[in-house]
XYZ file of C-alpha atoms in Angstrom:
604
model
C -26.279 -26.391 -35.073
C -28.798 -25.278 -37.872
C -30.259 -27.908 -38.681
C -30.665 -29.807 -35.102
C -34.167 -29.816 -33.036
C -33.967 -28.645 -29.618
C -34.368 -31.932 -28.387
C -31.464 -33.064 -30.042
C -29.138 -30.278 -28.997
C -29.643 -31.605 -25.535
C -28.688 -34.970 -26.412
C -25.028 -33.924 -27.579
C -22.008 -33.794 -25.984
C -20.816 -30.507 -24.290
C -18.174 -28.687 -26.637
C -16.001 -27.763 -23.482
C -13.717 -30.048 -21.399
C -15.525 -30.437 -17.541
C -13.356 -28.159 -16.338
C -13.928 -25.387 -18.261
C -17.598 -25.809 -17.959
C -17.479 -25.912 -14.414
C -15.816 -22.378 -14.054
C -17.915 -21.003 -16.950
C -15.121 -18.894 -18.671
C -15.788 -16.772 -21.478
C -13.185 -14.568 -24.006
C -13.680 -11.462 -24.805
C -13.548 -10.051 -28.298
C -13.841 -6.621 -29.957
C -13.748 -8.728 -33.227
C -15.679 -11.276 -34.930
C -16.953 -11.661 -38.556
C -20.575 -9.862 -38.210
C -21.583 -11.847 -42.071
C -21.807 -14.801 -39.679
C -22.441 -14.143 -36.115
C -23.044 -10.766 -34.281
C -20.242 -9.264 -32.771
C -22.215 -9.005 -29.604
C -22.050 -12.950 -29.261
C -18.612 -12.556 -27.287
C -19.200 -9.203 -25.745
C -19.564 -11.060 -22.457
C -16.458 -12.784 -22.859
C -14.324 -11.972 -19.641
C -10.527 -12.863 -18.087
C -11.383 -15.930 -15.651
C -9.352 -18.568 -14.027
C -10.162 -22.128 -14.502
C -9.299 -24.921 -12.272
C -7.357 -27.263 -13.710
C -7.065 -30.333 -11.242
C -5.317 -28.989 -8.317
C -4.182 -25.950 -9.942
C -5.710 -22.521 -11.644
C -4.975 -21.518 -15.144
C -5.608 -17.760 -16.249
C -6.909 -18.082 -19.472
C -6.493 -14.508 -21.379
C -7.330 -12.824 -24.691
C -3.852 -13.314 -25.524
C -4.425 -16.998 -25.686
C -6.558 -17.036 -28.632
C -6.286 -15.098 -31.835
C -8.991 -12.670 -32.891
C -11.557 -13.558 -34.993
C -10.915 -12.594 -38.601
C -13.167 -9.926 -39.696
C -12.468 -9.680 -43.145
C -10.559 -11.757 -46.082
C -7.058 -12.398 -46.455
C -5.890 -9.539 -46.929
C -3.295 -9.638 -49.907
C -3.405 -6.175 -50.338
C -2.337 -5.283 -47.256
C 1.174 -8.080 -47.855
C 1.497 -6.258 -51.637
C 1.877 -2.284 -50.302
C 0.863 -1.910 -46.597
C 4.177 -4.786 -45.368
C 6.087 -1.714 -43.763
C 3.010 -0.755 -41.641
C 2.616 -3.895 -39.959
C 4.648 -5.574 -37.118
C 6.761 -9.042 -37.786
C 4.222 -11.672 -37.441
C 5.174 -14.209 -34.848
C 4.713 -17.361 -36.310
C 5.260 -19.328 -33.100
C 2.292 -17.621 -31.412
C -1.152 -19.079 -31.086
C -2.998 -18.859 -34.400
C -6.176 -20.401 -32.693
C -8.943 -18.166 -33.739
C -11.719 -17.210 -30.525
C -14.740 -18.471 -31.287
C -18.393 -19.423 -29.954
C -16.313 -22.669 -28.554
C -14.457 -20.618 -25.717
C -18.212 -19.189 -24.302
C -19.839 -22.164 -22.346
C -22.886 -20.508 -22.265
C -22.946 -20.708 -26.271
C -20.562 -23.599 -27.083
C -23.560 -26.102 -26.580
C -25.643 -24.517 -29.110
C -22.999 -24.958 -31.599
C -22.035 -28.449 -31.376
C -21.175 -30.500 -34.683
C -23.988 -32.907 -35.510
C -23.068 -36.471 -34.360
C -22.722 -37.917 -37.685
C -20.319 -34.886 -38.529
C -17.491 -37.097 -40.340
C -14.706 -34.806 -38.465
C -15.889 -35.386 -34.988
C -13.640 -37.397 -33.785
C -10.952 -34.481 -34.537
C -13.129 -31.988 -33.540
C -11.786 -30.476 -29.633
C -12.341 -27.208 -28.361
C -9.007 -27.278 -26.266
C -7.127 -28.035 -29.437
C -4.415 -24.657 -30.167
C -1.471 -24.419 -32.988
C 0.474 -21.769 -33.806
C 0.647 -19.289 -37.018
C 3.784 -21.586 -38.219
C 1.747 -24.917 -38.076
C -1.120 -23.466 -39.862
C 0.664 -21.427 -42.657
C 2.634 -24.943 -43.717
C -0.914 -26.914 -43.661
C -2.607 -24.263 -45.792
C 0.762 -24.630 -48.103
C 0.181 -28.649 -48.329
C -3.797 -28.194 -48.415
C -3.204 -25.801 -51.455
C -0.769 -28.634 -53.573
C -2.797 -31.274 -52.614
C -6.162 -30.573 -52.907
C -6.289 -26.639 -54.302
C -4.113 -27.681 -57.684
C -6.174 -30.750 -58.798
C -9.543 -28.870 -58.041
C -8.343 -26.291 -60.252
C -7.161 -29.131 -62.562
C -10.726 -30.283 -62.484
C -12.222 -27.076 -62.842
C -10.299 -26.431 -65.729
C -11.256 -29.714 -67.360
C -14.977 -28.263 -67.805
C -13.850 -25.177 -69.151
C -12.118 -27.492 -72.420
C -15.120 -29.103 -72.865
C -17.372 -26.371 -72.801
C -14.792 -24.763 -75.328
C -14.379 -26.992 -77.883
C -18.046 -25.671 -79.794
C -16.121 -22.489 -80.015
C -13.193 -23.792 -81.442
C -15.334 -26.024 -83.693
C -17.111 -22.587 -85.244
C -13.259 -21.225 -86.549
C -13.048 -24.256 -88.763
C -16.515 -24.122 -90.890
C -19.140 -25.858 -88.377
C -22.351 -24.269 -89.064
C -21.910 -25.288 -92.631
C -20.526 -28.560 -92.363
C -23.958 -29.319 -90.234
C -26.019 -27.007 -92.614
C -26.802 -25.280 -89.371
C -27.409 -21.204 -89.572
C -27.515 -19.069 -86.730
C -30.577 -19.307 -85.112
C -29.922 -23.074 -85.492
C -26.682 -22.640 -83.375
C -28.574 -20.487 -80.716
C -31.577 -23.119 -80.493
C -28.575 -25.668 -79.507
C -26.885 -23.411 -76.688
C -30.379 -22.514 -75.417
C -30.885 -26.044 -75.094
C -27.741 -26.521 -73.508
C -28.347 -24.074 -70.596
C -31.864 -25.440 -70.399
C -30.732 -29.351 -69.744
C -27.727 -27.870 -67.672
C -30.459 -25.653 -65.336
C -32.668 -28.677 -65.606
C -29.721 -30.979 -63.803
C -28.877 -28.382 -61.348
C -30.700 -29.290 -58.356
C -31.000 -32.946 -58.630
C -27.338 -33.701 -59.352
C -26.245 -31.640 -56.006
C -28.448 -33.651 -54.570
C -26.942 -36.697 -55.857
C -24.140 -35.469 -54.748
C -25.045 -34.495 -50.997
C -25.760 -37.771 -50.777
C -22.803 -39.766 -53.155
C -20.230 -37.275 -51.841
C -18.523 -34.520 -53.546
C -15.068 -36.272 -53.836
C -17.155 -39.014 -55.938
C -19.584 -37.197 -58.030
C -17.129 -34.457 -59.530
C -14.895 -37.496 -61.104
C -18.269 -39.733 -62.107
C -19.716 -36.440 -63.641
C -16.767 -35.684 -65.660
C -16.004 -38.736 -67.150
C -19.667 -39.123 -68.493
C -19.790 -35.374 -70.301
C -15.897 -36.168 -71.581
C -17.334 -39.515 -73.372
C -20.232 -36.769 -74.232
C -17.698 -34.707 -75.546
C -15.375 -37.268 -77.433
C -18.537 -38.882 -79.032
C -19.357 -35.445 -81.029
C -16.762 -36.731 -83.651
C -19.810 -38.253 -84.997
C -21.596 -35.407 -85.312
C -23.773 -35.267 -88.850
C -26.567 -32.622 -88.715
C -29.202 -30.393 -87.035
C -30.528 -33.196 -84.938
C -27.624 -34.546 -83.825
C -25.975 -31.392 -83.070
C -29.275 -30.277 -80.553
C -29.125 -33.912 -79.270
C -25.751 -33.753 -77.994
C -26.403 -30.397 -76.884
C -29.398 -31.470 -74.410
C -26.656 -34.349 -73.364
C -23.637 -32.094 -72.196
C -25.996 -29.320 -70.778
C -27.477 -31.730 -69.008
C -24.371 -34.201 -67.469
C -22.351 -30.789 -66.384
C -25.749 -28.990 -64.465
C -24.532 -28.510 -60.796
C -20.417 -28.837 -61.538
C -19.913 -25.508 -60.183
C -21.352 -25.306 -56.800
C -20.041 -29.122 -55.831
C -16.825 -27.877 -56.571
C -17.050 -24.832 -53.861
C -19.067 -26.722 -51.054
C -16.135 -29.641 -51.519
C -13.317 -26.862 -51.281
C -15.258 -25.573 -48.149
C -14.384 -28.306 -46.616
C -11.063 -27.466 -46.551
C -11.028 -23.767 -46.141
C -11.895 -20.908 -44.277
C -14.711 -18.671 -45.956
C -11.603 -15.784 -45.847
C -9.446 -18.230 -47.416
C -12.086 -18.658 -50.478
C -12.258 -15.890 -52.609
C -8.624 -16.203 -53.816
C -8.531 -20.061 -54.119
C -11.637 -18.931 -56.496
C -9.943 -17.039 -58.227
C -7.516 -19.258 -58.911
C -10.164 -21.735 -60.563
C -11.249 -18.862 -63.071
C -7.481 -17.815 -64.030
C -7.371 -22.135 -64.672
C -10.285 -21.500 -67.123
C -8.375 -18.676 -68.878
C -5.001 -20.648 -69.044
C -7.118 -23.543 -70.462
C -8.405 -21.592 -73.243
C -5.255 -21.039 -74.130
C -3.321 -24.414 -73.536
C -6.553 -25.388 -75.977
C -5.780 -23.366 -78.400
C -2.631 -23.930 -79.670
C -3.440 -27.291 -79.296
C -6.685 -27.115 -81.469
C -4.354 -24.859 -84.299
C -2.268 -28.415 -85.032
C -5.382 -30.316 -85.163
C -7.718 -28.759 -87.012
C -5.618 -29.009 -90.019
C -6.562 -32.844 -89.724
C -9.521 -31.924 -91.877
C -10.133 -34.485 -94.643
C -8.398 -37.047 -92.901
C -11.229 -39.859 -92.816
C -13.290 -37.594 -94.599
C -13.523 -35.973 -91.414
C -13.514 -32.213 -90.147
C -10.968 -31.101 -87.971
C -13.157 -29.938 -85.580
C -14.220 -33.653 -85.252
C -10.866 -34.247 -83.997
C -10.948 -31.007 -81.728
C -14.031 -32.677 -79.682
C -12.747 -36.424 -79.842
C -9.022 -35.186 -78.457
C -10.573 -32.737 -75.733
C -12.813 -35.412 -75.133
C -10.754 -38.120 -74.254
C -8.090 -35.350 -72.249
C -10.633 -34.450 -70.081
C -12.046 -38.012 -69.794
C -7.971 -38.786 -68.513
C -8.668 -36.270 -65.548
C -11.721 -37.308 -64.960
C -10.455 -40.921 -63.762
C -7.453 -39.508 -62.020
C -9.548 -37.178 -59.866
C -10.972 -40.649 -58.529
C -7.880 -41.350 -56.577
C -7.257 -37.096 -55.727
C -10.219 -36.235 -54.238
C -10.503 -37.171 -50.683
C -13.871 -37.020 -48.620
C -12.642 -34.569 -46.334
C -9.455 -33.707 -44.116
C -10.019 -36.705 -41.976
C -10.745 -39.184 -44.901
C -7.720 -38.890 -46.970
C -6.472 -43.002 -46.203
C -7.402 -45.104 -49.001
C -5.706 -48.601 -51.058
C -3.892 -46.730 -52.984
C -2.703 -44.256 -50.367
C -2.373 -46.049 -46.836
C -0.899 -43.732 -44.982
C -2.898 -40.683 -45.866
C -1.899 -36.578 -46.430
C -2.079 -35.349 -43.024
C -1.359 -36.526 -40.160
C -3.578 -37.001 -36.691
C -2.059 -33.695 -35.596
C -2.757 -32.110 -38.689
C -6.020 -33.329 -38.809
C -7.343 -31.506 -35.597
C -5.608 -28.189 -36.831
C -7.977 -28.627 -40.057
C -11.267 -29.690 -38.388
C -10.848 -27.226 -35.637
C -9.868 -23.841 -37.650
C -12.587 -24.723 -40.606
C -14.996 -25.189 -37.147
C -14.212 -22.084 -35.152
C -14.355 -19.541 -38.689
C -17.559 -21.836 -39.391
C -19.442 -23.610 -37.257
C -22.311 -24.140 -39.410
C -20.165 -26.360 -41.750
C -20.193 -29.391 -38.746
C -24.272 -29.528 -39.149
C -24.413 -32.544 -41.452
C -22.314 -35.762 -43.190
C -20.434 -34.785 -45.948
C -22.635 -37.937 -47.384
C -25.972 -37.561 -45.592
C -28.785 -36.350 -48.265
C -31.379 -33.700 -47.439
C -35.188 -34.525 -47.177
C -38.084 -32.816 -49.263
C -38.483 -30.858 -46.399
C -35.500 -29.395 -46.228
C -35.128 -29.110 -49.703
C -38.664 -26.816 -49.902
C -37.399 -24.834 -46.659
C -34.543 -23.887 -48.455
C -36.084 -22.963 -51.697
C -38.307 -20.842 -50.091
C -35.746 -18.591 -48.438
C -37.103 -15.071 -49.338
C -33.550 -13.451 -48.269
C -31.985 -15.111 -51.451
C -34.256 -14.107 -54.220
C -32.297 -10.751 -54.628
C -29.679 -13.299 -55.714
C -31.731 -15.329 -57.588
C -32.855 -12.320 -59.788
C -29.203 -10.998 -60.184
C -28.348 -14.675 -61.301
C -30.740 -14.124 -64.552
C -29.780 -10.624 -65.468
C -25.161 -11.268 -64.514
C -24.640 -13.236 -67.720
C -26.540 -11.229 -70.587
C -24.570 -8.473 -71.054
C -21.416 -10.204 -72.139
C -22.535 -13.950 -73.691
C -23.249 -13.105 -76.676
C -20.299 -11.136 -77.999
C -18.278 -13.751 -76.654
C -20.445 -16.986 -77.678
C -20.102 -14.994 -81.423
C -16.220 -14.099 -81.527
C -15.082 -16.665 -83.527
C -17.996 -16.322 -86.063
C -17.704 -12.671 -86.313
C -13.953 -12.961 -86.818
C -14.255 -15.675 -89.631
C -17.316 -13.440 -91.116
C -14.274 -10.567 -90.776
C -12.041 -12.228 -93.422
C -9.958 -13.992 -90.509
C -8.520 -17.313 -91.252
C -9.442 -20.130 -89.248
C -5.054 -20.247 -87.824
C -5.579 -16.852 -86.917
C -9.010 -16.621 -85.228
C -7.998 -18.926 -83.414
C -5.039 -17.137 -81.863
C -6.744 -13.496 -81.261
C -9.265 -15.367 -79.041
C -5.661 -15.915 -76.773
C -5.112 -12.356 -75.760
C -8.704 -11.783 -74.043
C -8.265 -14.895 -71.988
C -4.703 -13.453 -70.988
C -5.801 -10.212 -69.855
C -8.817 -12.066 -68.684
C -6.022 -13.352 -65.946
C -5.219 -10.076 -64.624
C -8.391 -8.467 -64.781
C -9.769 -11.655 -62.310
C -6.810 -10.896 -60.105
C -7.108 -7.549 -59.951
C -11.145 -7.694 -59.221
C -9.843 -10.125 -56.260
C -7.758 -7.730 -55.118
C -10.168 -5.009 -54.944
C -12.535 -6.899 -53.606
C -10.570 -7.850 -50.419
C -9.739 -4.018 -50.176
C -13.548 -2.790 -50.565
C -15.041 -5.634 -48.493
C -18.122 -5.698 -50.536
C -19.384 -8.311 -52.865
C -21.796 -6.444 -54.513
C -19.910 -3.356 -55.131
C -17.186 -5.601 -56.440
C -19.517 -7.554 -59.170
C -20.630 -3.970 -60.449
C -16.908 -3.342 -61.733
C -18.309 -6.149 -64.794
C -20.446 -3.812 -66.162
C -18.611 -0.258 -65.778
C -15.821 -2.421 -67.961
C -18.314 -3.550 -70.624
C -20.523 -0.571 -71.073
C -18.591 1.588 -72.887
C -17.037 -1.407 -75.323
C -21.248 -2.744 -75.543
C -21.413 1.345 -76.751
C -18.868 1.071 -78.969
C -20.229 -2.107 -80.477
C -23.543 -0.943 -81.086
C -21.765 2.423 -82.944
C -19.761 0.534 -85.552
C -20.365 0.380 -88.981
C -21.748 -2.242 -90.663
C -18.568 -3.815 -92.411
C -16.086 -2.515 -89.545
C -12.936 -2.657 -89.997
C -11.841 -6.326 -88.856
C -8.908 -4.889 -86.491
C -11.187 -1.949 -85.263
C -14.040 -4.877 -84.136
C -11.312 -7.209 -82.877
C -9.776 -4.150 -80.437
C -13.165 -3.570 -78.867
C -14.034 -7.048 -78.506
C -11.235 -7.928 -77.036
C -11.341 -4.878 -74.329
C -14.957 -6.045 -73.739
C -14.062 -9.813 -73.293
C -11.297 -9.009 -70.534
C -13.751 -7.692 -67.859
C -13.190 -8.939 -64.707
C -14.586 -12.295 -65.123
C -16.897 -11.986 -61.394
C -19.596 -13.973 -62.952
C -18.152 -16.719 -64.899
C -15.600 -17.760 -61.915
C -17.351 -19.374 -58.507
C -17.612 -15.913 -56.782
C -21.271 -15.423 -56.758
C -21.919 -19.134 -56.514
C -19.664 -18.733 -53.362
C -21.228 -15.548 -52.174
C -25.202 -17.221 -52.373
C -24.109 -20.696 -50.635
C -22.185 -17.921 -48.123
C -25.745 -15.991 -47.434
C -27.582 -19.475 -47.236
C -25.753 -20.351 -44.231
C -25.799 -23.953 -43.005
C -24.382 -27.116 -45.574
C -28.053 -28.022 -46.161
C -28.960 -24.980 -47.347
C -26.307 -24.358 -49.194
C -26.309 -27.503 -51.088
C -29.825 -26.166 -52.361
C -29.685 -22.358 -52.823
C -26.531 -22.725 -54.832
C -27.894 -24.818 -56.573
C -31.076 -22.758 -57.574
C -28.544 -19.366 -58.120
C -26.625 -21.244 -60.778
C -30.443 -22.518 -62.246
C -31.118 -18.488 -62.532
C -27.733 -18.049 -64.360
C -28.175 -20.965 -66.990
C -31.594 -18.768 -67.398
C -29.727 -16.044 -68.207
C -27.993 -17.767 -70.446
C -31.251 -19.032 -72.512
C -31.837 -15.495 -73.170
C -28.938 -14.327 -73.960
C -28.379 -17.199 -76.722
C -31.545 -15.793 -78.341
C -30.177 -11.740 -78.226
C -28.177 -11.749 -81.574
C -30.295 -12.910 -84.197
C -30.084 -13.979 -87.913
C -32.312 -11.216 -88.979
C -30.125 -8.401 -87.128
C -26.838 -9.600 -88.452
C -23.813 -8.744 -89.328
C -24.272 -5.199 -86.708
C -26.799 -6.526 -84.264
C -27.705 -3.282 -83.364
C -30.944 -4.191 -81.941
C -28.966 -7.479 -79.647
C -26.046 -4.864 -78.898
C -28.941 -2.300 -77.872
C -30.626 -4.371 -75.593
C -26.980 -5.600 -73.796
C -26.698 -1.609 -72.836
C -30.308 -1.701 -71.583
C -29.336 -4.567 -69.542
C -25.787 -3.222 -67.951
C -27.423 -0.236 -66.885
C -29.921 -1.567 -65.430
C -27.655 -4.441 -63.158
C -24.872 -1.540 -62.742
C -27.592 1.351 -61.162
C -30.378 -0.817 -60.030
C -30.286 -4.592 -59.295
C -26.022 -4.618 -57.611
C -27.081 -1.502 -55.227
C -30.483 -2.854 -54.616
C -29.074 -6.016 -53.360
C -26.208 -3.943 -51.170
C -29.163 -2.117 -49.634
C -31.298 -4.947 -49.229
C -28.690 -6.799 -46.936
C -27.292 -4.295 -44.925
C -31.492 -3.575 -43.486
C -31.909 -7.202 -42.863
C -29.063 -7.282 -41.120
C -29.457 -4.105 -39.388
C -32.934 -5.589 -38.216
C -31.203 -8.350 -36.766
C -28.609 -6.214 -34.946
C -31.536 -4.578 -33.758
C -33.402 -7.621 -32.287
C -30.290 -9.560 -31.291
C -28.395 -6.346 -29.654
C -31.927 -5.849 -27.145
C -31.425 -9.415 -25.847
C -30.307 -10.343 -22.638
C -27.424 -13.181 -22.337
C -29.832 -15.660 -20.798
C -32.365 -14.762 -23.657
C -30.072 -15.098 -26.549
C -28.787 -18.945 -24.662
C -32.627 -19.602 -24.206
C -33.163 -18.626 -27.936
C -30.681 -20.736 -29.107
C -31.761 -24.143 -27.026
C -35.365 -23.624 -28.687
C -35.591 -21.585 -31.939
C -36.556 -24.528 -34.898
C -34.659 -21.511 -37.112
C -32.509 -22.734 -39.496
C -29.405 -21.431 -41.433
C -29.426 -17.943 -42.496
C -33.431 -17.557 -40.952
C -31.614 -17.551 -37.663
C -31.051 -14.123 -35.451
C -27.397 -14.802 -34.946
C -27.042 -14.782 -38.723
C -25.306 -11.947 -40.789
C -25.565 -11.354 -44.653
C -22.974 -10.682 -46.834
C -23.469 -7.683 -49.233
């Protein structure tokens, strides 16, 4: 794997049963996914015959699935249904892989301290039946509560926004500038935590750091009821950047666990659409409360923050006993006899393994060293990430972080700017789906995340164009359009589509981490865009938004597309003028790790 020395490659076991390895079979395959491994890694795959005891067994193409080249292709179920043939669900569903080439298999062993090794077997096959149902159970049993999770963070982060409806700049004496000190401070203790809290986690486990992370920021959240003035307000601010940093990207490496990278993108989506529906569920439950103001000579957005607070701090201590380690760790006390079954178990290890081998190179508990950490970090191929991480987030933030002030500075009540900030998480839903959709059609992350700012362009233009006093419904129509864009940033995606390009789990862990420190950048400056001395129009902030989208919409997205698709072309290049024994000598000796190896594809 990855991360192995060569000297410890030759210490593992072999991946094949002896006698496969004795009649060196190999599968041939037209198809493989080229963002991970050449396609040429199989082209010597052949038809052989493999003694089996006493007897011969033809092993065929027809005995394995293809590799998947692409994502699940909802599209194709939605309109193309009547160009495809009846799927037969009691054929194999076993994808090929490296695993059926003994010349290769070796080189892609799971490390020995993999906690799925004992499940992991080469030989293993199921059929399209067995692993449709186990995706089904995966999905209710670990898919809903991560979303539940997910979700959780999204209330929490929410509740400043609800707080600003119901009078809290002036109930703190705070002004504007006051309120974008605090949420600069907020991204700067959240990009501060990043790193070192997924590397806490690397080494606690993600299935125990997401639940001991969100019950510290719900207390966090709960204990804002006492919130008195400027200095407590940026205190608290520091506190809950700083106890969510790194939420994110722990959430997507523990999912990976589970699924195949094809199988991703729409289980993502699902945790942004759980943000949206939050919003919502939050605010008709914040329209009852807030008219607790005066009660205990308190506000009502006191009670907002105590309430969400101590909700969230509820699922925080149930996603204790929901969160397993990983497919083969789901026995506990409290649940004896597990979700899945031994049978099940190799179907999970197995298919995550053969779309992924990379994702057997470490314990799900085993921490990196310094020098991994550094190697990581200094991963050229990710910077074009890294820079798109500071620049994804500016365009939009600030019209939405300023919503509900604009709309109380409007003449809106606090009952009713509260409910127009429901129909731009609504559409919000569809706009996510939609983008998902697309995206599985184009094949293209990076054309994809451009669809963000062709949406919010013309509404920035708009913005910038009104009058001074607009009309309050005229303002609330174009921010509204602008705030359902396809939501590419604020779900996973891009998280997902960094710790995809990093390659192995190590690496991952680490250049995730350091994307989502480049977005919490991007939001420092765009807290500081609209300013006091540019209100109400903030012509100058709205001008500098347009400046922005333009430039990630013509320059930085296609720059990035470009960018990949030469490295990998240079590694086509190298790989494709290789002979078989060179590429197996390569492999038994490069110290190349993770996406620096040659058998490494990007995905643009």
């Amino acid at each position: 794997m990855s991360n192995l020395e060569p000297e410890a490659l030759n210490q593992l076991p072999s991946a094949l049963p002896p006698a496969v390895q004795e009649s060196a079979p190999s599968i041939t395959s037209d198809k493989y996914d080229h963002h991970t491994f050449p396609p040429t890694t199989l082209s010597s795959i052949s038809k052989v015959s493999i003694k089996l005891g006493t007897s011969s067994t033809s092993i065929e193409k027809a005995d394995l699935a293809p590799a998947e080249t692409g994502a699940t292709h909802l599209t194709d179920w939605l309109f193309r249904r009547h160009l495809f043939k009846p799927l037969d669900e009691d054929a194999i569903a076993t994808q090929i892989s490296v695993y059926d080439d003994p010349v290769l298999a070796p080189h892609y062993q799971p490390h020995p301290a993999f906690e799925n090794l004992h499940r992991f077997d080469p030989a293993a096959r199921w059929t399209y039946r067995e692993e449709k149902a186990l995706v089904r159970k995966v999905d209710w049993l670990v898919m809903l509560w991560a979303a539940i999770a997910f979700s959780a963070l999204n209330i929490d982060k929410g509740s400043l926004s609800k707080a600003n409806s119901d009078n809290f700049l002036q109930d703190l004496r705070l002004t504007t500038n006051d309120f974008n000190i605090g949420n600069s401070l907020f991204k700067l203790s959240f990009l501060a935590a990043e790193l070192p809290f997924q590397m806490v986690s690397k080494r606690l486990g993600a299935d125990r750091w997401i639940p001991i992370q969100m019950c510290l920021w719900s207390i966090v959240t709960a204990a804002q009821f006492w919130l008195s003035d400027r200095t407590s307000f940026l205190t608290f601010r520091v506190l809950l950047g700083f106890i969510q940093g790194g939420f994110a990207p722990v959430m997507v490496l523990y999912l990976s666990y589970f699924y195949k990278k094809t199988e991703l993108p729409l289980r993502l989506a699902c945790l942004g659409v759980c943000t949206h529906v939050s919003t919502v569920a939050s605010t008709f439950l914040t329209l009852g409360v807030l008219r607790m103001r005066g009660v205990l000579g308190k506000a009502g957005w006191s009670y907002v923050m105590f309430l969400q607070g101590l909700i969230t701090l509820l699922i925080g201590i149930a996603t204790f006993f929901r969160m397993p380690p990983s497919p083969t760790q789901t026995k506990a006390w409290f649940r004896p006899k597990g979700w899945f079954t031994e049978r099940e178990e190799t179907i999970l290890v197995n298919r995550i393994l053969r779309d992924d081998p990379t994702k057997g190179d470490m314990h799900n508990r085993q921490g990196l060293s310094l020098r991994r950490l550094f190697q990581a970090a200094l991963d050229y191929d990710l910077y074009p990430l890294y820079i798109l991480g500071v620049m994804v987030g500016i365009p939009t933030s600030p019209p939405a972080t300023y919503l509900t002030l604009s709309l109380k500075n409007l003449g809106f009540s606090t009952l009713q700017t509260n409910l127009l900030t429901i129909p731009p998480a609504v559409v919000g839903m569809v706009t996510l789906f939609a983008i998902t959709l697309i995206s599985e059609a184009v094949g293209s992350r990076s054309l994809v995340s451009m669809a963000e700012y062709l949406w919010a362009l013309p509404c920035l233009v708009a913005l910038y164009l009104l009058p001074a006093m607009p009309n309050p419904w005229t303002y609330y129509i174009v921010a509204t359009v602008l705030l359902s864009y396809p939501h590419v940033k604020h779900s996973p995606h891009e998280v997902a589509w960094c710790s995809r390009n990093a390659g192995g789990v190590a690496s991952r862990t680490v250049n995730a981490s350091l994307y989502n420190m480049f977005v919490q950048a991007s939001g420092i400056i765009s807290a500081n865009i609209y300013r006091t001395d540019d209100a109400p129009r903030y012509q100058r902030g709205n001008r500098a938004l347009i400046i922005v989208s333009c430039v990630n919409l013509l320059v930085l997205y296609p720059g990035t597309r470009v960018y990949y698709k030469w490295r990998n072309s240079q590694r086509d290049a190298r790989w494709n003028a290789m002979s078989p024994q060179e590429k197996a000598q390569y492999l038994s000796t490069t110290t190349d790790q993770a996406s620096r190896r040659l058998d490494f594809r990007f995905a643009c």
